[in-house]
Tab-separated table of N, CA, C and O in Angstrom:
chain	number	residue	atom	x	y	z
V	2	MET	N	-19.830	22.103	-1.903
V	2	MET	CA	-19.038	20.886	-1.926
V	2	MET	C	-18.248	20.847	-3.229
V	2	MET	O	-18.779	21.085	-4.296
V	3	HIS	N	-17.015	20.510	-3.113
V	3	HIS	CA	-16.156	20.404	-4.287
V	3	HIS	C	-16.534	19.160	-5.070
V	3	HIS	O	-16.969	18.166	-4.517
V	4	THR	N	-16.353	19.187	-6.356
V	4	THR	CA	-16.787	18.065	-7.197
V	4	THR	C	-15.981	16.794	-6.967
V	4	THR	O	-16.455	15.716	-7.245
V	5	THR	N	-14.761	16.907	-6.445
V	5	THR	CA	-13.962	15.707	-6.207
V	5	THR	C	-14.155	15.144	-4.808
V	5	THR	O	-13.623	14.090	-4.506
V	6	GLU	N	-14.904	15.825	-3.965
V	6	GLU	CA	-15.129	15.328	-2.612
V	6	GLU	C	-16.173	14.219	-2.632
V	6	GLU	O	-17.095	14.223	-3.434
V	7	ARG	N	-16.022	13.295	-1.733
V	7	ARG	CA	-16.987	12.214	-1.612
V	7	ARG	C	-18.132	12.685	-0.724
V	7	ARG	O	-17.986	13.601	0.066
V	8	TRP	N	-19.250	12.000	-0.820
V	8	TRP	CA	-20.403	12.356	0.002
V	8	TRP	C	-20.235	11.861	1.438
V	8	TRP	O	-20.949	12.268	2.322
V	9	TRP	N	-19.266	10.981	1.660
V	9	TRP	CA	-18.986	10.508	3.004
V	9	TRP	C	-17.543	10.826	3.337
V	9	TRP	O	-16.712	10.980	2.467
V	10	SER	N	-17.267	10.916	4.590
V	10	SER	CA	-15.889	11.111	5.018
V	10	SER	C	-15.726	10.512	6.407
V	10	SER	O	-16.659	10.421	7.179
V	11	ILE	N	-14.518	10.109	6.691
V	11	ILE	CA	-14.202	9.557	8.002
V	11	ILE	C	-13.734	10.704	8.879
V	11	ILE	O	-12.784	11.404	8.535
V	12	PRO	N	-14.396	10.903	10.003
V	12	PRO	CA	-13.984	12.030	10.852
V	12	PRO	C	-12.629	11.757	11.505
V	12	PRO	O	-12.339	10.638	11.926
V	13	MET	N	-11.811	12.762	11.546
V	13	MET	CA	-10.498	12.658	12.168
V	13	MET	C	-10.608	13.144	13.609
V	13	MET	O	-11.163	14.204	13.867
V	14	ILE	N	-10.083	12.379	14.521
V	14	ILE	CA	-10.113	12.734	15.926
V	14	ILE	C	-8.686	13.056	16.348
V	14	ILE	O	-7.787	12.218	16.196
V	15	ASP	N	-8.483	14.250	16.881
V	15	ASP	CA	-7.155	14.658	17.319
V	15	ASP	C	-6.967	14.236	18.767
V	15	ASP	O	-7.510	14.836	19.687
V	16	LEU	N	-6.209	13.164	18.966
V	16	LEU	CA	-5.974	12.661	20.313
V	16	LEU	C	-4.679	13.194	20.910
V	16	LEU	O	-4.367	12.913	22.060
V	17	ALA	N	-3.927	13.955	20.140
V	17	ALA	CA	-2.652	14.453	20.638
V	17	ALA	C	-2.856	15.432	21.794
V	17	ALA	O	-2.023	15.519	22.690
V	18	ALA	N	-3.955	16.157	21.764
V	18	ALA	CA	-4.216	17.132	22.822
V	18	ALA	C	-4.906	16.500	24.024
V	18	ALA	O	-5.073	17.151	25.048
V	19	SER	N	-5.292	15.240	23.928
V	19	SER	CA	-5.985	14.561	25.020
V	19	SER	C	-5.000	14.047	26.058
V	19	SER	O	-3.801	13.982	25.829
V	20	SER	N	-5.543	13.639	27.181
V	20	SER	CA	-4.693	13.094	28.237
V	20	SER	C	-4.173	11.717	27.839
V	20	SER	O	-4.674	11.079	26.919
V	21	SER	N	-3.178	11.256	28.561
V	21	SER	CA	-2.596	9.949	28.242
V	21	SER	C	-3.594	8.827	28.518
V	21	SER	O	-3.546	7.795	27.845
V	22	ALA	N	-4.508	9.024	29.461
V	22	ALA	CA	-5.521	8.002	29.726
V	22	ALA	C	-6.465	7.855	28.538
V	22	ALA	O	-6.835	6.732	28.158
V	23	VAL	N	-6.827	8.962	27.923
V	23	VAL	CA	-7.694	8.913	26.740
V	23	VAL	C	-6.954	8.286	25.575
V	23	VAL	O	-7.520	7.459	24.836
V	24	GLN	N	-5.698	8.637	25.403
V	24	GLN	CA	-4.910	8.061	24.318
V	24	GLN	C	-4.746	6.555	24.489
V	24	GLN	O	-4.898	5.795	23.537
V	25	SER	N	-4.440	6.125	25.691
V	25	SER	CA	-4.260	4.694	25.914
V	25	SER	C	-5.585	3.954	25.789
V	25	SER	O	-5.630	2.830	25.282
V	26	GLY	N	-6.673	4.564	26.230
V	26	GLY	CA	-7.986	3.949	26.068
V	26	GLY	C	-8.359	3.799	24.605
V	26	GLY	O	-8.921	2.779	24.197
V	27	ALA	N	-8.039	4.807	23.802
V	27	ALA	CA	-8.311	4.729	22.367
V	27	ALA	C	-7.465	3.646	21.714
V	27	ALA	O	-7.938	2.921	20.826
V	28	LEU	N	-6.226	3.506	22.141
V	28	LEU	CA	-5.357	2.466	21.586
V	28	LEU	C	-5.875	1.077	21.946
V	28	LEU	O	-5.940	0.184	21.095
V	29	VAL	N	-6.267	0.890	23.193
V	29	VAL	CA	-6.809	-0.408	23.619
V	29	VAL	C	-8.091	-0.715	22.850
V	29	VAL	O	-8.310	-1.845	22.401
V	30	GLY	N	-8.931	0.290	22.662
V	30	GLY	CA	-10.161	0.097	21.899
V	30	GLY	C	-9.883	-0.279	20.455
V	30	GLY	O	-10.551	-1.148	19.885
V	31	ALA	N	-8.894	0.370	19.845
V	31	ALA	CA	-8.543	0.064	18.454
V	31	ALA	C	-7.994	-1.351	18.325
V	31	ALA	O	-8.334	-2.078	17.382
V	32	VAL	N	-7.157	-1.761	19.268
V	32	VAL	CA	-6.598	-3.120	19.235
V	32	VAL	C	-7.694	-4.151	19.465
V	32	VAL	O	-7.726	-5.199	18.806
V	33	LEU	N	-8.620	-3.873	20.367
V	33	LEU	CA	-9.733	-4.789	20.619
V	33	LEU	C	-10.620	-4.910	19.384
V	33	LEU	O	-11.021	-6.019	19.012
V	34	LEU	N	-10.906	-3.801	18.735
V	34	LEU	CA	-11.715	-3.837	17.521
V	34	LEU	C	-11.014	-4.635	16.428
V	34	LEU	O	-11.637	-5.441	15.737
V	35	GLU	N	-9.711	-4.443	16.288
V	35	GLU	CA	-8.951	-5.196	15.294
V	35	GLU	C	-8.986	-6.685	15.602
V	35	GLU	O	-9.135	-7.516	14.699
V	36	ALA	N	-8.867	-7.052	16.868
V	36	ALA	CA	-8.899	-8.463	17.256
V	36	ALA	C	-10.253	-9.087	16.939
V	36	ALA	O	-10.323	-10.228	16.456
V	37	ILE	N	-11.322	-8.347	17.171
V	37	ILE	CA	-12.664	-8.862	16.887
V	37	ILE	C	-12.847	-9.061	15.385
V	37	ILE	O	-13.365	-10.090	14.939
V	38	VAL	N	-12.408	-8.093	14.600
V	38	VAL	CA	-12.532	-8.198	13.142
V	38	VAL	C	-11.728	-9.390	12.624
V	38	VAL	O	-12.210	-10.160	11.780
V	39	LEU	N	-10.511	-9.570	13.117
V	39	LEU	CA	-9.699	-10.705	12.684
V	39	LEU	C	-10.305	-12.038	13.111
V	39	LEU	O	-10.294	-13.008	12.348
V	40	TYR	N	-10.863	-12.106	14.322
V	40	TYR	CA	-11.483	-13.332	14.818
V	40	TYR	C	-12.659	-13.728	13.927
V	40	TYR	O	-12.785	-14.887	13.518
V	41	VAL	N	-13.501	-12.761	13.612
V	41	VAL	CA	-14.660	-13.034	12.761
V	41	VAL	C	-14.210	-13.375	11.337
V	41	VAL	O	-14.733	-14.311	10.719
V	42	GLY	N	-13.233	-12.646	10.829
V	42	GLY	CA	-12.753	-12.896	9.477
V	42	GLY	C	-12.121	-14.271	9.319
V	42	GLY	O	-12.406	-14.987	8.349
V	43	TYR	N	-11.277	-14.648	10.261
V	43	TYR	CA	-10.651	-15.965	10.182
V	43	TYR	C	-11.671	-17.074	10.404
V	43	TYR	O	-11.551	-18.162	9.838
V	44	GLY	N	-12.677	-16.832	11.221
V	44	GLY	CA	-13.743	-17.819	11.398
V	44	GLY	C	-14.511	-18.052	10.109
V	44	GLY	O	-14.823	-19.192	9.746
V	45	ALA	N	-14.819	-16.963	9.418
V	45	ALA	CA	-15.520	-17.086	8.137
V	45	ALA	C	-14.638	-17.772	7.104
V	45	ALA	O	-15.115	-18.611	6.325
V	46	LEU	N	-13.365	-17.440	7.076
V	46	LEU	CA	-12.437	-18.075	6.146
V	46	LEU	C	-12.321	-19.569	6.414
V	46	LEU	O	-12.274	-20.382	5.484
V	47	GLU	N	-12.308	-19.943	7.687
V	47	GLU	CA	-12.221	-21.360	8.032
V	47	GLU	C	-13.465	-22.109	7.569
V	47	GLU	O	-13.376	-23.229	7.057
V	48	ARG	N	-14.641	-21.505	7.712
V	48	ARG	CA	-15.877	-22.165	7.268
V	48	ARG	C	-15.892	-22.368	5.762
V	48	ARG	O	-16.411	-23.356	5.261
V	49	VAL	N	-15.332	-21.431	5.028
V	49	VAL	CA	-15.323	-21.534	3.572
V	49	VAL	C	-14.220	-22.483	3.101
V	49	VAL	O	-14.435	-23.290	2.197
V	50	ALA	N	-13.048	-22.393	3.709
V	50	ALA	CA	-11.894	-23.136	3.216
V	50	ALA	C	-11.895	-24.605	3.621
V	50	ALA	O	-11.360	-25.438	2.888
V	51	THR	N	-12.468	-24.942	4.762
V	51	THR	CA	-12.414	-26.321	5.248
V	51	THR	C	-13.045	-27.311	4.268
V	51	THR	O	-12.412	-28.329	3.944
V	52	PRO	N	-14.255	-27.077	3.769
V	52	PRO	CA	-14.798	-28.049	2.799
V	52	PRO	C	-13.981	-28.141	1.511
V	52	PRO	O	-13.856	-29.220	0.926
V	53	ILE	N	-13.403	-27.039	1.082
V	53	ILE	CA	-12.589	-27.053	-0.134
V	53	ILE	C	-11.325	-27.877	0.075
V	53	ILE	O	-10.958	-28.699	-0.767
V	54	VAL	N	-10.674	-27.684	1.205
V	54	VAL	CA	-9.449	-28.441	1.493
V	54	VAL	C	-9.766	-29.929	1.653
V	54	VAL	O	-9.033	-30.777	1.158
V	55	GLU	N	-10.870	-30.256	2.307
V	55	GLU	CA	-11.248	-31.666	2.464
V	55	GLU	C	-11.557	-32.309	1.114
V	55	GLU	O	-11.203	-33.450	0.869
V	56	LYS	N	-12.191	-31.557	0.218
V	56	LYS	CA	-12.507	-32.081	-1.100
V	56	LYS	C	-11.227	-32.330	-1.897
V	56	LYS	O	-11.110	-33.332	-2.606
V	57	ILE	N	-10.247	-31.442	-1.755
V	57	ILE	CA	-8.981	-31.597	-2.480
V	57	ILE	C	-8.200	-32.790	-1.939
V	57	ILE	O	-7.618	-33.565	-2.696
V	58	THR	N	-8.167	-32.964	-0.617
V	58	THR	CA	-7.377	-34.044	-0.027
V	58	THR	C	-8.003	-35.417	-0.306
V	58	THR	O	-7.290	-36.418	-0.324
V	59	ARG	N	-9.318	-35.475	-0.509
V	59	ARG	CA	-9.966	-36.755	-0.809
V	59	ARG	C	-9.798	-37.152	-2.252
V	59	ARG	O	-9.961	-38.327	-2.590
V	60	ALA	N	-9.514	-36.214	-3.111
V	60	ALA	CA	-9.421	-36.506	-4.548
V	60	ALA	C	-8.170	-37.286	-4.903
V	60	ALA	O	-7.252	-37.483	-4.239
């Protein structure tokens, strides 16, 4: 192992050689995963920000 390499790495998947059904399935999966992450992230942000905004507006 080279000294500048990390102990972890993200595997690269070559989808260019795959069929169009596999490519489209991977795209739909990536978009669905992104939507889930954003939904959870914005939900957490709303829980944190709502009391702060209410405290500011009451002051």
